[in-house]
Each structure stands twice: as structure tokens, then as C-alpha cells.
PDB file of C-alpha atoms in Angstrom:
ATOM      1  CA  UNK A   1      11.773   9.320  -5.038  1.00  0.00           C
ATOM      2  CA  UNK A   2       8.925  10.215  -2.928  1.00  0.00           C
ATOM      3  CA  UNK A   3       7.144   8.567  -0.238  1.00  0.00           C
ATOM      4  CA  UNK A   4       3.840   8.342  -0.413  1.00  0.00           C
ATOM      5  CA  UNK A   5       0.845   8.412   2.458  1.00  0.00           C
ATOM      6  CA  UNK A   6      -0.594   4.915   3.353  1.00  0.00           C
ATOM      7  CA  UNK A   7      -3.817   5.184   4.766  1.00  0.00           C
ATOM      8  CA  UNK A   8      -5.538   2.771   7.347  1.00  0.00           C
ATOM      9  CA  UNK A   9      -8.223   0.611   7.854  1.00  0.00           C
ATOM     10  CA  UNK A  10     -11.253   2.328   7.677  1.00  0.00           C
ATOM     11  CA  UNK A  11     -10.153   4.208   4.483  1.00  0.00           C
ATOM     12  CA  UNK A  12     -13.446   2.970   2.018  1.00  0.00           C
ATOM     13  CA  UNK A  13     -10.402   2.768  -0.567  1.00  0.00           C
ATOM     14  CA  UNK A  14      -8.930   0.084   0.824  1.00  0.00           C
ATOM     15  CA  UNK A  15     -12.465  -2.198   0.671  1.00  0.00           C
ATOM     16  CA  UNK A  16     -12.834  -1.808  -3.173  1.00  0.00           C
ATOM     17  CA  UNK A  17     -11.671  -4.028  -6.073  1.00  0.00           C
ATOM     18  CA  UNK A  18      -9.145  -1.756  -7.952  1.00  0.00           C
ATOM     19  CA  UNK A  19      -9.349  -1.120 -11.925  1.00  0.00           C
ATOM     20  CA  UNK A  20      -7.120  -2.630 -14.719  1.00  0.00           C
ATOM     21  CA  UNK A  21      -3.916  -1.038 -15.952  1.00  0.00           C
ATOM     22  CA  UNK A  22      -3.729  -0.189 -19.421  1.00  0.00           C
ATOM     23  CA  UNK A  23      -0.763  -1.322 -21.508  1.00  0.00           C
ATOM     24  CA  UNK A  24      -0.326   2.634 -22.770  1.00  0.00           C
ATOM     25  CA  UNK A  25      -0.914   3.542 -19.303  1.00  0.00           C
ATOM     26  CA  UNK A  26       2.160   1.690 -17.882  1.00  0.00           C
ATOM     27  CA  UNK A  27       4.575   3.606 -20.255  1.00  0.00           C
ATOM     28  CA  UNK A  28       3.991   7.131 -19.498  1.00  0.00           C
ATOM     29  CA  UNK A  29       5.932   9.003 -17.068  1.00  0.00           C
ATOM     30  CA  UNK A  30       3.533   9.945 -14.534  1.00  0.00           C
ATOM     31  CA  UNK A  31       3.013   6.142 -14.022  1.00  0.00           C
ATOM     32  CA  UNK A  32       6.623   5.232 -14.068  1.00  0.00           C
ATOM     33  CA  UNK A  33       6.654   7.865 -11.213  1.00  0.00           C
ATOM     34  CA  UNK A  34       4.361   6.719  -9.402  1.00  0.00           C
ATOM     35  CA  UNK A  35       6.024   2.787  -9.412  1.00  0.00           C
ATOM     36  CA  UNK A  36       8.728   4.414  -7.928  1.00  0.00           C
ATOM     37  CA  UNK A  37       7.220   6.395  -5.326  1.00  0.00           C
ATOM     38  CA  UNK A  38       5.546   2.768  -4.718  1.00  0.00           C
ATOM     39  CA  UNK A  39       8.935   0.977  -4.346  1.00  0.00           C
ATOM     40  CA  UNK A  40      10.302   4.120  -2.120  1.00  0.00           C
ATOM     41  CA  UNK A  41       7.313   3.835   0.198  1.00  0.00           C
ATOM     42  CA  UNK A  42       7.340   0.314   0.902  1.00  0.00           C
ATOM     43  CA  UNK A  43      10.967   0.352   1.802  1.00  0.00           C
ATOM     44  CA  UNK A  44      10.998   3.923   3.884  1.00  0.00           C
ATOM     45  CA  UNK A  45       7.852   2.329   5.681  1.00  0.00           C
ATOM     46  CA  UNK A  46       9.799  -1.217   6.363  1.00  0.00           C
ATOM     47  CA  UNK A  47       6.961  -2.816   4.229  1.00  0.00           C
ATOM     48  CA  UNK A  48       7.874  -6.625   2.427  1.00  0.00           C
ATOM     49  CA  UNK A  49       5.183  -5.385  -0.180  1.00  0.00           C
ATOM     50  CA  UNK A  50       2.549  -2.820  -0.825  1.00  0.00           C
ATOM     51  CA  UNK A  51      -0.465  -2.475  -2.954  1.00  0.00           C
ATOM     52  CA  UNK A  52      -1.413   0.734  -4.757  1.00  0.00           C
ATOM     53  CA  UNK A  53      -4.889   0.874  -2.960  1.00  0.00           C
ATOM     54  CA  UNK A  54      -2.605   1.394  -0.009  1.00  0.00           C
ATOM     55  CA  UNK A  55      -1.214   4.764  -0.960  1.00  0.00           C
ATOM     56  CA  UNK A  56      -4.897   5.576  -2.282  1.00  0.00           C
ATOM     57  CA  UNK A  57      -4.326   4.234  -5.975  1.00  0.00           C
ATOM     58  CA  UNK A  58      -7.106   2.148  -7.253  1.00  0.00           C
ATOM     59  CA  UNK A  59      -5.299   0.304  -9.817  1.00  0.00           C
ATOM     60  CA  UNK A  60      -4.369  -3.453  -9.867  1.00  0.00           C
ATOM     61  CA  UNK A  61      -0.156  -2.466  -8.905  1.00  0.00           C
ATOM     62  CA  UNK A  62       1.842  -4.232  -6.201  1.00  0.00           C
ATOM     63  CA  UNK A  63       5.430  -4.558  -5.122  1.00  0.00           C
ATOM     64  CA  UNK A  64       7.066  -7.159  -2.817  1.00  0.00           C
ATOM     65  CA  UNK A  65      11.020  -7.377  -1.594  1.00  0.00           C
ATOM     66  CA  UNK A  66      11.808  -8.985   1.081  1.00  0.00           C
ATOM     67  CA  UNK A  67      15.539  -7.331   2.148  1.00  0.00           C
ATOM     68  CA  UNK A  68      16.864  -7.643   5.903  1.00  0.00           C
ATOM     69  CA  UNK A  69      13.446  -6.269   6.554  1.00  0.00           C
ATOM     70  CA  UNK A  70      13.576  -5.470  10.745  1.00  0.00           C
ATOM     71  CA  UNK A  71       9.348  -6.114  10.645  1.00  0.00           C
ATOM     72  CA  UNK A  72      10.239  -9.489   9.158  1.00  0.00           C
ATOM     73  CA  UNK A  73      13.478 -10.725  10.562  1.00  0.00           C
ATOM     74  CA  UNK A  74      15.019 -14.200   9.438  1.00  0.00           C
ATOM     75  CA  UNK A  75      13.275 -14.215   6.584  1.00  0.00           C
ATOM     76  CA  UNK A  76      15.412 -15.061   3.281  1.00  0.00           C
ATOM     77  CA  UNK A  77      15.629 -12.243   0.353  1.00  0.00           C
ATOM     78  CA  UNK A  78      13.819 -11.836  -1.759  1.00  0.00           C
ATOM     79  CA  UNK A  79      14.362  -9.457  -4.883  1.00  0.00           C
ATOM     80  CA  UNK A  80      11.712  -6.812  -5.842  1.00  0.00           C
ATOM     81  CA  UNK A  81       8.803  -7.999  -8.224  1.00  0.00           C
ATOM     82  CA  UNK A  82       6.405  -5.256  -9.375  1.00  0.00           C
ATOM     83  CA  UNK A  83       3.403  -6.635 -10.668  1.00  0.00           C
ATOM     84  CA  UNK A  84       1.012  -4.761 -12.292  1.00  0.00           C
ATOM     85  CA  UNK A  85      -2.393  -6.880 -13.672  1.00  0.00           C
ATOM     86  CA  UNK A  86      -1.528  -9.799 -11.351  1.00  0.00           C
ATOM     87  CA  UNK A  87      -3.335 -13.226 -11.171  1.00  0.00           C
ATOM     88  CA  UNK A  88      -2.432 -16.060  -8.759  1.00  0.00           C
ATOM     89  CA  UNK A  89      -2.484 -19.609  -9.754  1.00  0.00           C
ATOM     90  CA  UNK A  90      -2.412 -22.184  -6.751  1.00  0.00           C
ATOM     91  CA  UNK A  91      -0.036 -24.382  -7.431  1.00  0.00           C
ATOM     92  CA  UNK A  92      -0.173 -26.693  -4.292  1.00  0.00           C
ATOM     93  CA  UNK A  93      -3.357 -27.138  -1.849  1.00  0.00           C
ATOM     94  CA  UNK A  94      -1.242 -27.186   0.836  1.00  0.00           C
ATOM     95  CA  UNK A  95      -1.593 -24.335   3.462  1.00  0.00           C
ATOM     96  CA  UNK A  96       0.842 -22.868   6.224  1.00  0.00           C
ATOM     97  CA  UNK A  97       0.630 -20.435   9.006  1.00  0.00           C
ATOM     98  CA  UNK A  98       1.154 -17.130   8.626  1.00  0.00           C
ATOM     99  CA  UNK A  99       1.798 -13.973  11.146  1.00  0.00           C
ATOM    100  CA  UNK A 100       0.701 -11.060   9.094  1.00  0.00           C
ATOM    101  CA  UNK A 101       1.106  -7.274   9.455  1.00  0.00           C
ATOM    102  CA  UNK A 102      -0.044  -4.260   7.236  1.00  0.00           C
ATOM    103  CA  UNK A 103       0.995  -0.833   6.747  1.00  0.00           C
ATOM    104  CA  UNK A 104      -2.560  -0.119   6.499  1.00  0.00           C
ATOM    105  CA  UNK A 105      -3.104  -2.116   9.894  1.00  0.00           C
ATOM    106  CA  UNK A 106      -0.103  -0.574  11.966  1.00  0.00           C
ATOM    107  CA  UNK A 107       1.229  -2.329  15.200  1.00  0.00           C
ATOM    108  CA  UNK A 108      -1.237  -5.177  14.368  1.00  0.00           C
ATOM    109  CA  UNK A 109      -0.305  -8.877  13.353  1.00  0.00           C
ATOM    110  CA  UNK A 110      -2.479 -11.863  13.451  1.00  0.00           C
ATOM    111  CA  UNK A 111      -2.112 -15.402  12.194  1.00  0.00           C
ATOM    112  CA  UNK A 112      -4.093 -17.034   9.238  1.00  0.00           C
ATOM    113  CA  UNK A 113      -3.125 -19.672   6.869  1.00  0.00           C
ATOM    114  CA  UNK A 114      -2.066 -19.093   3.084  1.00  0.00           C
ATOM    115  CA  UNK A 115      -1.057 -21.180   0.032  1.00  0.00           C
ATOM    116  CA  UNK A 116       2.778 -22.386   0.615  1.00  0.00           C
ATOM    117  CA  UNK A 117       3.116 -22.728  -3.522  1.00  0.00           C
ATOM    118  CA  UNK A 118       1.533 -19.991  -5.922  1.00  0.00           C
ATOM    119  CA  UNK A 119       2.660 -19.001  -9.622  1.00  0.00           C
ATOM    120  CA  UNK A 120       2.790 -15.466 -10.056  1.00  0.00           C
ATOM    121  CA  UNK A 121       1.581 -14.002 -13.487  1.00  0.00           C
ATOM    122  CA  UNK A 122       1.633 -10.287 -13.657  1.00  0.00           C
ATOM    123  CA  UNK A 123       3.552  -7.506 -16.045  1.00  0.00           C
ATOM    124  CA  UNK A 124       6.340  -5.993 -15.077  1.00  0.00           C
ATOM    125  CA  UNK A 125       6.464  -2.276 -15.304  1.00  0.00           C
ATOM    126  CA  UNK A 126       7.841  -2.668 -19.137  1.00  0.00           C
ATOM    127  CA  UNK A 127       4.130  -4.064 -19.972  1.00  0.00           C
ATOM    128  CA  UNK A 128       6.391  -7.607 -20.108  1.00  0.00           C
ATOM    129  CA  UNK A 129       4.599 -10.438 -19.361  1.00  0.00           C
ATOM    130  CA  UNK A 130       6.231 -12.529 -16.328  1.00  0.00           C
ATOM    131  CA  UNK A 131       5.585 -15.791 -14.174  1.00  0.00           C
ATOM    132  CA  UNK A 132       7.572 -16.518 -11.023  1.00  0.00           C
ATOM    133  CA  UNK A 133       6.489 -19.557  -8.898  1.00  0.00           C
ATOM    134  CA  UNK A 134       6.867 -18.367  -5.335  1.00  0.00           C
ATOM    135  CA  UNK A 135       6.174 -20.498  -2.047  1.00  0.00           C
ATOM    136  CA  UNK A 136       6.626 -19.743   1.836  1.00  0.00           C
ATOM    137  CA  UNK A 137       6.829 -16.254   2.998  1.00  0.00           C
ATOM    138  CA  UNK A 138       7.088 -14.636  -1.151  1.00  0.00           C
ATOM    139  CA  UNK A 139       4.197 -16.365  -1.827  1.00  0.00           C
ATOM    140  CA  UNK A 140       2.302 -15.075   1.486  1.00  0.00           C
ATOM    141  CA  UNK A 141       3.353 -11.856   0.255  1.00  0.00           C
ATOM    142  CA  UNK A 142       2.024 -11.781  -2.582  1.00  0.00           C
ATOM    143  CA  UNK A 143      -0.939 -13.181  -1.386  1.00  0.00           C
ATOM    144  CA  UNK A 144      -1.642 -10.666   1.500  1.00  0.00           C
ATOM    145  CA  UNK A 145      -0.874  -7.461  -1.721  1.00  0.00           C
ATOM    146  CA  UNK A 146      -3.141  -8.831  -4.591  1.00  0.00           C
ATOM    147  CA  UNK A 147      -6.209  -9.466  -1.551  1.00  0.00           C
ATOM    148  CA  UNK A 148      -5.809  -5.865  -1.546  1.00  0.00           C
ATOM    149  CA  UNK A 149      -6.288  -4.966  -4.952  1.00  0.00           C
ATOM    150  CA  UNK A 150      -9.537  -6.831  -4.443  1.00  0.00           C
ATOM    151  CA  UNK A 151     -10.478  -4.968  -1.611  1.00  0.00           C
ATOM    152  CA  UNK A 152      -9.386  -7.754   1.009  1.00  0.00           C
ATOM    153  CA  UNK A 153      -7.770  -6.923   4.140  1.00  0.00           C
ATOM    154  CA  UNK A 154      -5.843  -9.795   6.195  1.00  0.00           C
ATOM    155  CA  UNK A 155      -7.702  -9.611   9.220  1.00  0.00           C
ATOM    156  CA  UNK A 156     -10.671 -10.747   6.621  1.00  0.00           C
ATOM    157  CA  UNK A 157      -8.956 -13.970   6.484  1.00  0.00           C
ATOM    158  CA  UNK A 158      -8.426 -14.635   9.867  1.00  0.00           C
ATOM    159  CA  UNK A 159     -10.738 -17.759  11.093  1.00  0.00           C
ATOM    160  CA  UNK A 160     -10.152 -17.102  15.053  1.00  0.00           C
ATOM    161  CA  UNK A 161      -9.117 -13.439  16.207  1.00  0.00           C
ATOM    162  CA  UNK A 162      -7.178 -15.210  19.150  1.00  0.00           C
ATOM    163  CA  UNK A 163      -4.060 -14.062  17.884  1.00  0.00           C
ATOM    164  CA  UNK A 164      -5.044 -10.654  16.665  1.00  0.00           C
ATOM    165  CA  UNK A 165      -2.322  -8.561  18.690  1.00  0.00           C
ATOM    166  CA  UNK A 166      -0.331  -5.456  18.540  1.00  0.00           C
ATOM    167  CA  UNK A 167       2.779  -6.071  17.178  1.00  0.00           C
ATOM    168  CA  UNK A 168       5.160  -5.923  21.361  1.00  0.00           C
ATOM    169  CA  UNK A 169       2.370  -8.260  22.406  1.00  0.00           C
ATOM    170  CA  UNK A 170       3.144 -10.274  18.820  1.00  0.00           C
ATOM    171  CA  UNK A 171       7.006 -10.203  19.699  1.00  0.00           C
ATOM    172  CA  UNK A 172       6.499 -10.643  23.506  1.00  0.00           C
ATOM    173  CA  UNK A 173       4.199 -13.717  23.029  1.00  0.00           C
ATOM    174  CA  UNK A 174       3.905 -15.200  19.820  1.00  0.00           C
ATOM    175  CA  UNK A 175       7.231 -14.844  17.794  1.00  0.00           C
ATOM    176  CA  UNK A 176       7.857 -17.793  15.884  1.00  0.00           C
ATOM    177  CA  UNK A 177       5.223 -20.177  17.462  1.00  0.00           C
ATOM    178  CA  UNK A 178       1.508 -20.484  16.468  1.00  0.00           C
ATOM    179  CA  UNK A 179      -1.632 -21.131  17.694  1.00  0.00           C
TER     180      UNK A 179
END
């Protein structure tokens, strides 16, 4: 499979809200392809998810796995979701810290807080309807993909730029505590 070219912030792609997939689209081959390509890019990039905004794709498509990622380490597995059409139901009020990077934003992180506990309803690329609860980092993840499809980068989110930091500062400094 290919691997595709993620642009960066200041892309205009990546600040609009991105169009709904058709059911017939999701079974022809060109799209299949392209799900693929998605899945090869986020893993040949070290990405624990990617949007399709994010490879210049404005359709509502992302994919999160979360595999002895070296971006993300100590984080448990996680096995790969697509979700095309995807809506997020908070399931608990209750917010946690997160240190966030983007392949759009390389060699930045910064902290923000996210729903520990969503429900994930999407398709999968069959055109199957799915639900997964998710909570912790999976459900950050999924968070920090579908803001994309809505034209929503991270950084967006962030209250206090404090901790805004390129990613040896982010390791040097702020590994595993927050602010």
C-alpha cells in the first residue's frame, strides 16, 4: 500500500468540516484503496490515528491503532478501528489530561483535557454499522481524529499554551507529569 502526504497546519484543508460518505461510495475500489493507503500512512508515519482531511481527503474517514507505537510509549494496544461517518456519544462527564501530538502538527505536543469514556458509532469500511465504548488514551484518540473531520485542530482545544512544546522539550520536561 501507499503512503500518502500529510500536510500541516496552515493547509485551509485541515480547518474545514469534511463531507459525508456515501454507502455506494464505501464499496468501490478506489475507496477501498484509499482506506488502505490511510491505514499504511498512519503506521509508516508512527501515527495512533489519522483523519482523511490529513492526507487532503475531505470526507468524514478516520483510523486509530494504538501498536507499540515509539510516539506513544506505554500505552496499551489497541486494535485498528476505521470509522467512516463517525459520531461520539459522551458517555461519562468526567475529563483527563491529555499530551497530544499531530502528524499535521510535527514535533509539537501540548496538554488539554478530553472525555475519559466515549461510545464510538461509525461504519466500518463494509458500510457495517459498529459501536465500541472506548475510554483513556482510545477514546482521546478518537477524539483528537473526528475534531479533525470537523475542521478542529488540538491546539484549538488547548485552554493555556504553557505546555505547547516541541516534542525533546515534551520528553525532556514534561513526560508523564502535567501541568
Amino acid at each position: 500500500m501507499a503512503s500518502l502526504e500529510v500536510i500541516r497546519m496552515g493547509n485551509p484543508n485541515l480547518r474545514n468540516v469534511c463531507e459525508t460518505v456515501e454507502i455506494e461510495e464505501i464499496q468501490r475500489p478506489e475507496f477501498q484503496t484509499f482506506l488502505k493507503n490511510l491505514v499504511s500512512t498512519m503506521r509508516d508515519k508512527n501515527g495512533v490515528g489519522i483523519a482523511a482531511p490529513q492526507v487532503d481527503v475531505l470526507k468524514r474517514v478516520f483510523v486509530i491503532e494504538i501498536e507499540d507505537n515509539p510516539r506513544y510509549p506505554n500505552r496499551v494496544n489497541f486494535p485498528i478501528v476505521i470509522a467512516i461517518n463517525p459520531e461520539i456519544e459522551v458517555v461519562s462527564d468526567q475529563k483527563i489530561d491529555s499530551w497530544e501530538g499531530c502528524l499535521s502538527i510535527p514535533g509539537i505536543r501540548g496538554q488539554l483535557k478530553r472525555h475519559q469514556k466515549i461510545r464510538l458509532k461509525a461504519l466500518n469500511e463494509d458500510g457495517e454499522n459498529f459501536e465500541l465504548e472506548l475510554e483513556n488514551f482510545p477514546a482521546i484518540v478518537a477524539q483528537h481524529e473526528l475534531d479533525h473531520l470537523n475542521g478542529v485542530l488540538f491546539i484549538d482545544r488547548m485552554e493555556d499554551l504553557k505546555t505547547l512544546a516541541f516534542e525533546e522539550e515534551y520528553n525532556s520536561y514534561w513526560l508523564g507529569k502535567s501541568i
